[in-house]
XYZ file of N, CA, C and O in Angstrom:
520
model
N -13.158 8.940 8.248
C -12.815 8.632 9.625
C -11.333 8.292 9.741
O -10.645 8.638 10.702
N -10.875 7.577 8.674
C -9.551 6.943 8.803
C -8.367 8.335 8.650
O -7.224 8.213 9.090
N -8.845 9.619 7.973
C -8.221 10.462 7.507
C -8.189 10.975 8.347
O -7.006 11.162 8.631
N -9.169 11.622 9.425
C -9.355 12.065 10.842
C -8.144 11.207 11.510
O -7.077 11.807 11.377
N -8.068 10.441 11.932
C -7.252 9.200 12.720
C -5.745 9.831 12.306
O -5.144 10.649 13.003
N -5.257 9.282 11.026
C -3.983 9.531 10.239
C -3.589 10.962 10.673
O -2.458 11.196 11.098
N -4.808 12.183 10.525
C -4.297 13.646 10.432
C -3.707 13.686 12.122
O -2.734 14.402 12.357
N -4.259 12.999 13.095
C -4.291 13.115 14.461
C -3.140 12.811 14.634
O -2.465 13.585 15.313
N -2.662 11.885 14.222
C -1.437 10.868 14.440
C -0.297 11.755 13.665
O 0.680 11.767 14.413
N -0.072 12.356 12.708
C 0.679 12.684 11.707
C 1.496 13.961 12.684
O 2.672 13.999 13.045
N 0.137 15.160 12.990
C 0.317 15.972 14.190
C 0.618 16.115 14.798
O 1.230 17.160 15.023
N 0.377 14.751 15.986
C 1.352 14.515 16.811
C 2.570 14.148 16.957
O 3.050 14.355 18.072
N 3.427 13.519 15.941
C 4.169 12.668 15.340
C 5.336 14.561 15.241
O 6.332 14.813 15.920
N 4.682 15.466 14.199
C 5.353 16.389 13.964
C 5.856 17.388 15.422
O 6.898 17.997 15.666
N 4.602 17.207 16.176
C 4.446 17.758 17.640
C 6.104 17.527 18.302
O 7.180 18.103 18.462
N 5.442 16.337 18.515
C 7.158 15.417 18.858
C 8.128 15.771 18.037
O 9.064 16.077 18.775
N 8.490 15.925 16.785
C 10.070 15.764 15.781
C 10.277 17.280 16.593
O 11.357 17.321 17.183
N 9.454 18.513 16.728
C 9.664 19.858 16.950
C 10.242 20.016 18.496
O 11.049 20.849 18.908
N 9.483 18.808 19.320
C 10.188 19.080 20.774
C 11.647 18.744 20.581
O 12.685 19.398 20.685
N 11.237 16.940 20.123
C 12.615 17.001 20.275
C 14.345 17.350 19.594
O 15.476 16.945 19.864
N 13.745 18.325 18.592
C 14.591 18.522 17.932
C 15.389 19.945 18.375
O 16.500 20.295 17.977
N 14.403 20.746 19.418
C 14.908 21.740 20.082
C 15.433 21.519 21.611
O 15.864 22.394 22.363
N 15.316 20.410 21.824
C 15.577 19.608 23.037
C 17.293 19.817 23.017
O 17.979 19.672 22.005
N 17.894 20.248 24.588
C 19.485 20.411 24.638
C 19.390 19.393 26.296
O 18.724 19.495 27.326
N 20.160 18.710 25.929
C 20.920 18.058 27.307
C 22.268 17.546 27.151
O 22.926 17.251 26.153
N 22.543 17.511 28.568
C 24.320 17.236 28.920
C 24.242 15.668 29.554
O 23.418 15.433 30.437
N 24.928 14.864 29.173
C 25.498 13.283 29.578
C 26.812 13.508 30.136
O 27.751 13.669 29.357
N 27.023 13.545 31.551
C 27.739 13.575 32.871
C 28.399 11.890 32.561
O 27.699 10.923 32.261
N 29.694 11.882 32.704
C 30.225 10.236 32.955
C 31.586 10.890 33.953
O 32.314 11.879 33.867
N 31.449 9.720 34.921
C 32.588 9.645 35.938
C 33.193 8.401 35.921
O 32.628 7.323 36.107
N 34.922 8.681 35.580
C 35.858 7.774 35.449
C 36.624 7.496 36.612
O 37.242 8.494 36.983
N 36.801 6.490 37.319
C 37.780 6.441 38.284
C 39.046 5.602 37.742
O 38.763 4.442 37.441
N 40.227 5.937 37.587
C 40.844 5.351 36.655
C 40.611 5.093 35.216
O 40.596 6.079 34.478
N 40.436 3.980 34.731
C 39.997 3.548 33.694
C 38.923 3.400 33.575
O 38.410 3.199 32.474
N 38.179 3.463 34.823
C 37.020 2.504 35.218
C 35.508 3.494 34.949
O 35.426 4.603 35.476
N 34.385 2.949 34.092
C 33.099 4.018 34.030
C 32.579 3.759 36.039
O 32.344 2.706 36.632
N 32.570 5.054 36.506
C 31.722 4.683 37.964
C 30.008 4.950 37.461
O 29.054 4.327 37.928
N 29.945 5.778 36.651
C 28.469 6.385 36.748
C 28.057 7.524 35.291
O 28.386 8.662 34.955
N 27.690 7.076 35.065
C 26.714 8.505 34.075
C 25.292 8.432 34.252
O 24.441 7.564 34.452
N 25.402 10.436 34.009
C 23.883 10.408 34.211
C 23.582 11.316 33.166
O 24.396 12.055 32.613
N 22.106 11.203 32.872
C 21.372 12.596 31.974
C 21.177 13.636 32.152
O 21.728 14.646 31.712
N 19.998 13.431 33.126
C 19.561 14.975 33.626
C 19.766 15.380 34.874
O 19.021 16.207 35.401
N 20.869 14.808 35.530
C 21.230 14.575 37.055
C 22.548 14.577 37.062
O 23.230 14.339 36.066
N 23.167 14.956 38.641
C 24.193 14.968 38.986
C 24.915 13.519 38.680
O 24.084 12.695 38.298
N 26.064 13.079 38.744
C 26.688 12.261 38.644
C 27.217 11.803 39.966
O 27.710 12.684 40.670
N 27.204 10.758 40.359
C 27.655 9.880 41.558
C 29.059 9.739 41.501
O 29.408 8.871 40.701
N 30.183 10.445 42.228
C 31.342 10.191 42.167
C 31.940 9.189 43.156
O 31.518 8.885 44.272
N 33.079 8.717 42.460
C 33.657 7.158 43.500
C 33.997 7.884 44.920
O 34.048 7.269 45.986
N 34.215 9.241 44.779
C 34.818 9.627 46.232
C 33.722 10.265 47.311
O 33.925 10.822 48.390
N 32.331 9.935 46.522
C 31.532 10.342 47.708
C 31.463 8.377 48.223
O 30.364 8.260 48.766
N 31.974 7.374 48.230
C 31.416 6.401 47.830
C 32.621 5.603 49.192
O 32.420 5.218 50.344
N 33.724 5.642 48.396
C 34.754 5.093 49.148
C 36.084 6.204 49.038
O 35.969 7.185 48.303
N 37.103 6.013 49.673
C 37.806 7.071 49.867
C 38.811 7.204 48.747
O 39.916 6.998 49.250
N 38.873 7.336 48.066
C 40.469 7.354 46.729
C 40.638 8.618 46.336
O 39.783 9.445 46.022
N 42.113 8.734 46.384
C 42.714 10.166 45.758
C 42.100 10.728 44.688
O 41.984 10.126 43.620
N 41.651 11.949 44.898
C 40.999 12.602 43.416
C 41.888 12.747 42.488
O 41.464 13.071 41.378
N 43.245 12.568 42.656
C 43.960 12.552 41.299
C 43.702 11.554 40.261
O 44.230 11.769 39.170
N 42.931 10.419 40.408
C 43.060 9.459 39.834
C 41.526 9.405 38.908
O 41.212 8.661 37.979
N 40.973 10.193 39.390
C 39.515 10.666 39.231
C 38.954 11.299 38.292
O 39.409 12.410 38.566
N 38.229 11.494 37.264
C 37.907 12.641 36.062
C 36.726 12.876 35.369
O 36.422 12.034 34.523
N 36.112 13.673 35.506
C 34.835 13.915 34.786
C 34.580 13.953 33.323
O 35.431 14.610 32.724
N 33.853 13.548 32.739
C 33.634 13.925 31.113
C 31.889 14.389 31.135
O 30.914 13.688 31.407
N 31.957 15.719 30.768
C 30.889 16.113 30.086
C 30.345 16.694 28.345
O 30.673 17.620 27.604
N 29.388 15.578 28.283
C 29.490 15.905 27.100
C 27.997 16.390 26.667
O 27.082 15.582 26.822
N 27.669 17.886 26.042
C 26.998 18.558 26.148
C 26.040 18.344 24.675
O 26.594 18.661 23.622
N 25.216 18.034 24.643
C 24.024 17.585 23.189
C 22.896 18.916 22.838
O 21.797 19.128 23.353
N 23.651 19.730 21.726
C 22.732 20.913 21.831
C 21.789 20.294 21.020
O 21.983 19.301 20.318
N 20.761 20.923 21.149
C 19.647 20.723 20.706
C 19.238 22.573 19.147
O 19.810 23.663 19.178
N 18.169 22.129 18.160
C 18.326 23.704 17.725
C 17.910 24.885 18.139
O 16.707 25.025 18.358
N 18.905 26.094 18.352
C 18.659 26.910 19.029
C 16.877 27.633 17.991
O 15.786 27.625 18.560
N 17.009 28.012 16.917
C 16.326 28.435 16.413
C 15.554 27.657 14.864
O 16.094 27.022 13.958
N 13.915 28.098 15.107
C 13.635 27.691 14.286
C 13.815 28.603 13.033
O 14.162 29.748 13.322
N 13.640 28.321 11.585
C 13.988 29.287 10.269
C 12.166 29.604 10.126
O 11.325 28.707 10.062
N 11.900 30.955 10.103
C 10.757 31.304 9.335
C 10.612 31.965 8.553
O 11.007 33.099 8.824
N 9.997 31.790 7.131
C 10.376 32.092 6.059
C 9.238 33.071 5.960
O 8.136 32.768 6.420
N 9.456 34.237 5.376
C 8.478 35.015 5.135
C 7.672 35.113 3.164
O 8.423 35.068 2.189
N 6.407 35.217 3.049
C 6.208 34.695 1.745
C 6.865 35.601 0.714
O 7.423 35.050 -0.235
N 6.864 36.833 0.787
C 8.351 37.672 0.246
C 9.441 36.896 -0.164
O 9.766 36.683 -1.332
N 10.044 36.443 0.941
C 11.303 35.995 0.612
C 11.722 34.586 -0.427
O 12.790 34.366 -0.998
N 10.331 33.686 -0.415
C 10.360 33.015 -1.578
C 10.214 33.298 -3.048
O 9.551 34.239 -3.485
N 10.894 32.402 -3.811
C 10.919 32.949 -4.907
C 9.633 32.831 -6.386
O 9.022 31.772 -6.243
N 9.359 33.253 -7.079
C 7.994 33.525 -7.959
C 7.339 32.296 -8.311
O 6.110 32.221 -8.316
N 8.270 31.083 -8.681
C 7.742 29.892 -8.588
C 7.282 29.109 -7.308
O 6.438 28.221 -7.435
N 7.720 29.361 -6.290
C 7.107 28.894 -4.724
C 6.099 29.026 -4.402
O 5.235 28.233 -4.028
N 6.145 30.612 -4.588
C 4.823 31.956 -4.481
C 3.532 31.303 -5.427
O 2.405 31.457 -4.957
N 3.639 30.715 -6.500
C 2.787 30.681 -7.534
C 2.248 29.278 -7.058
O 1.035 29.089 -7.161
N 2.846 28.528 -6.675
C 2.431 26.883 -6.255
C 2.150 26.997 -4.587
O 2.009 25.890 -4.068
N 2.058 27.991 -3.787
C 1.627 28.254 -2.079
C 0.286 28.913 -2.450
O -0.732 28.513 -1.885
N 0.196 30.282 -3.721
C -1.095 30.799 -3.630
C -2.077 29.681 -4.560
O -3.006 30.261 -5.121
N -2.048 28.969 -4.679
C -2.478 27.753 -5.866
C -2.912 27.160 -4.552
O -3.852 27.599 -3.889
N -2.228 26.224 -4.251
C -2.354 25.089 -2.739
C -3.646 26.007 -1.659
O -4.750 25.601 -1.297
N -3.013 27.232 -1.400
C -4.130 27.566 -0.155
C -5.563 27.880 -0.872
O -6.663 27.687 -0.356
N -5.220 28.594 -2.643
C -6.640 28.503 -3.082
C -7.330 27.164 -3.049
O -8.082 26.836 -2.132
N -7.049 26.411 -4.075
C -7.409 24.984 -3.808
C -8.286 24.055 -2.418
O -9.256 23.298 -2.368
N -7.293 24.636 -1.404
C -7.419 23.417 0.037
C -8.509 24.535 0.650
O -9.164 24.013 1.551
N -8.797 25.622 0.459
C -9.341 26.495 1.286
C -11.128 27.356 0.954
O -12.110 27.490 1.684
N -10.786 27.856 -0.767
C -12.317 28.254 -0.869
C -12.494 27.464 -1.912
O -13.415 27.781 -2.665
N -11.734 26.316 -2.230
C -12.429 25.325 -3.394
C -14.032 24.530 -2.141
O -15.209 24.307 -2.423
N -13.391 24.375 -1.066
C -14.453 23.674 -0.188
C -15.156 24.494 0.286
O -15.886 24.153 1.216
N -15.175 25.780 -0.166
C -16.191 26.981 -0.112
C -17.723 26.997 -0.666
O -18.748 27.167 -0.006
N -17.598 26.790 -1.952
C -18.058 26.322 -3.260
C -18.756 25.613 -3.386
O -19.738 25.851 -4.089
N -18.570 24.287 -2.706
C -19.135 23.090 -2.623
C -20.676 23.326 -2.436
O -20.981 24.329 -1.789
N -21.425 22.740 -2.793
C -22.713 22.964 -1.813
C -23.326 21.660 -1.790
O -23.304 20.703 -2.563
N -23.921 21.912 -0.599
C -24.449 20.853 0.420
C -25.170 19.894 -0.392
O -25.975 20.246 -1.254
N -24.863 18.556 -0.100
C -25.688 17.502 -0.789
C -27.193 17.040 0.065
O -27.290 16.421 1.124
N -28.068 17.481 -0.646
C -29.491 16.777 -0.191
C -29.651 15.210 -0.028
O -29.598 14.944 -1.228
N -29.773 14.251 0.453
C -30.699 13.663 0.526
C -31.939 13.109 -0.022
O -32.300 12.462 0.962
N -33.009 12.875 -1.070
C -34.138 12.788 -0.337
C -35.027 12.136 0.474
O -36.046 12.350 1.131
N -34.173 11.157 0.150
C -35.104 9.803 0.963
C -34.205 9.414 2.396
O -34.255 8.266 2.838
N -33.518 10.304 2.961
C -32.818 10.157 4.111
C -33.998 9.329 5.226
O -33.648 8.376 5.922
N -35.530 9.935 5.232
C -36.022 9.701 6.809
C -37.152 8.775 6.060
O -38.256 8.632 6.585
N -36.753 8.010 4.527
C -38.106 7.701 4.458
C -37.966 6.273 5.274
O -36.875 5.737 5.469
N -39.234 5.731 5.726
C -39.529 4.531 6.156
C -40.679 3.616 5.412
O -41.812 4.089 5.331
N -40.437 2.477 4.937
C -40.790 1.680 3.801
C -42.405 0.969 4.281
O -42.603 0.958 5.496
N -43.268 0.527 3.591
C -44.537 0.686 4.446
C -44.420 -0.947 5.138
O -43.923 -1.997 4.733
N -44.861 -0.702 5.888
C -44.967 -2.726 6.659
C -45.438 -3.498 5.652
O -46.223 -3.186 4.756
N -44.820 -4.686 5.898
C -44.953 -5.626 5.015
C -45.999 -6.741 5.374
O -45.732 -7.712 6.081
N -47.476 -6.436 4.686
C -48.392 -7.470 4.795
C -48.568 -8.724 4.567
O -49.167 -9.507 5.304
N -47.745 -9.105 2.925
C -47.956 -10.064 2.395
C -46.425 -10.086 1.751
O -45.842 -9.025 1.529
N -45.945 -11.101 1.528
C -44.524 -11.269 1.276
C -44.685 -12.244 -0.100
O -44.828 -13.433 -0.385
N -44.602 -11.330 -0.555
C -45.101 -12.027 -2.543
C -44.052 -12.487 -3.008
O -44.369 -12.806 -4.154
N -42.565 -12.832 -2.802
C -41.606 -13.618 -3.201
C -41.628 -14.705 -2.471
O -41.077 -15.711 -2.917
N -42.293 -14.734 -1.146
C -42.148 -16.772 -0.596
C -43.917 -17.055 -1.214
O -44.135 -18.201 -1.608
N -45.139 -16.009 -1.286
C -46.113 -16.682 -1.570
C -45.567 -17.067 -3.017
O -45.392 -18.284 -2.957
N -45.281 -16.705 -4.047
C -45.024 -17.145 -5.433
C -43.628 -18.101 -5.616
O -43.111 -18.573 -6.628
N -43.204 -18.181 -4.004
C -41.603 -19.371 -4.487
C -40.900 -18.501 -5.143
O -40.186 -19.105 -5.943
N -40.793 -17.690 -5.182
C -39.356 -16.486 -5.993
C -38.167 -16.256 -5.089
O -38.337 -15.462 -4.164
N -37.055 -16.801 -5.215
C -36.105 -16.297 -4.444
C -34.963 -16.212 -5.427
O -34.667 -16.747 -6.495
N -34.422 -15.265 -4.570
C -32.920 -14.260 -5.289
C -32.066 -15.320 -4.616
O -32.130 -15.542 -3.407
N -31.041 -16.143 -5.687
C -30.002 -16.476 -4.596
C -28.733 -15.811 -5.672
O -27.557 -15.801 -5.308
């Protein structure tokens, strides 16, 4: 059960590293003078001159652009080399028709039910397990 749980979590965990590792966004900052007026993420930026009136000379944008990876690498099993090859066809034999193989464990006394208890011969004789 706990391995179920972990595999769920692990999955998702990788789910996520893959979004966000192909993830690209731009961070917008507006300077009025010296001064930060505003940055934004995924949005326009609020400039001082929609705001109050000051010369745009004094005014300046910085964008700074966060690529994210364009492409993922997929390796084809060819292209690895004889020792890789030898420890990938090993691993998928192993994880895959080793649990092929297996066969089913019986039971037998799964549904038995024990007969009612008439007489209770460890309190009539004073016998107790401690």
């Amino acid at each position: 059960m706990k391995i179920k749980i972990l595999h769920s979590v692990f999955s998702v965990l990788m789910a996520f590293l893959v979004l966000f590792s192909t993830l690209s966004f731009t961070v917008e900052k507006h300077y009025c003078g010296d001064r930060l007026v505003d940055s934004a993420v995924f949005s326009k930026v609020k400039k001082c001159s929609d705001v109050i009136e000051m010369p745009k000379s004094c005014c300046k944008d910085d964008v700074e652009i966060i690529k994210g990876q364009d492409k993922l690498k997929v390796t084809k099993f060819e292209d690895l080399d004889i020792s890789k090859q030898i420890v990938f066809t090993a691993f998928v034999y192993n994880f895959f028709l080793y649990k092929e193989s297996l066969t089913k464990q019986t039971i037998p006394h799964q549904f038995y039910s024990p007969p009612n208890l008439v007489i209770d011969l460890q309190q009539l004789h004073d016998v107790y397990i401690i």
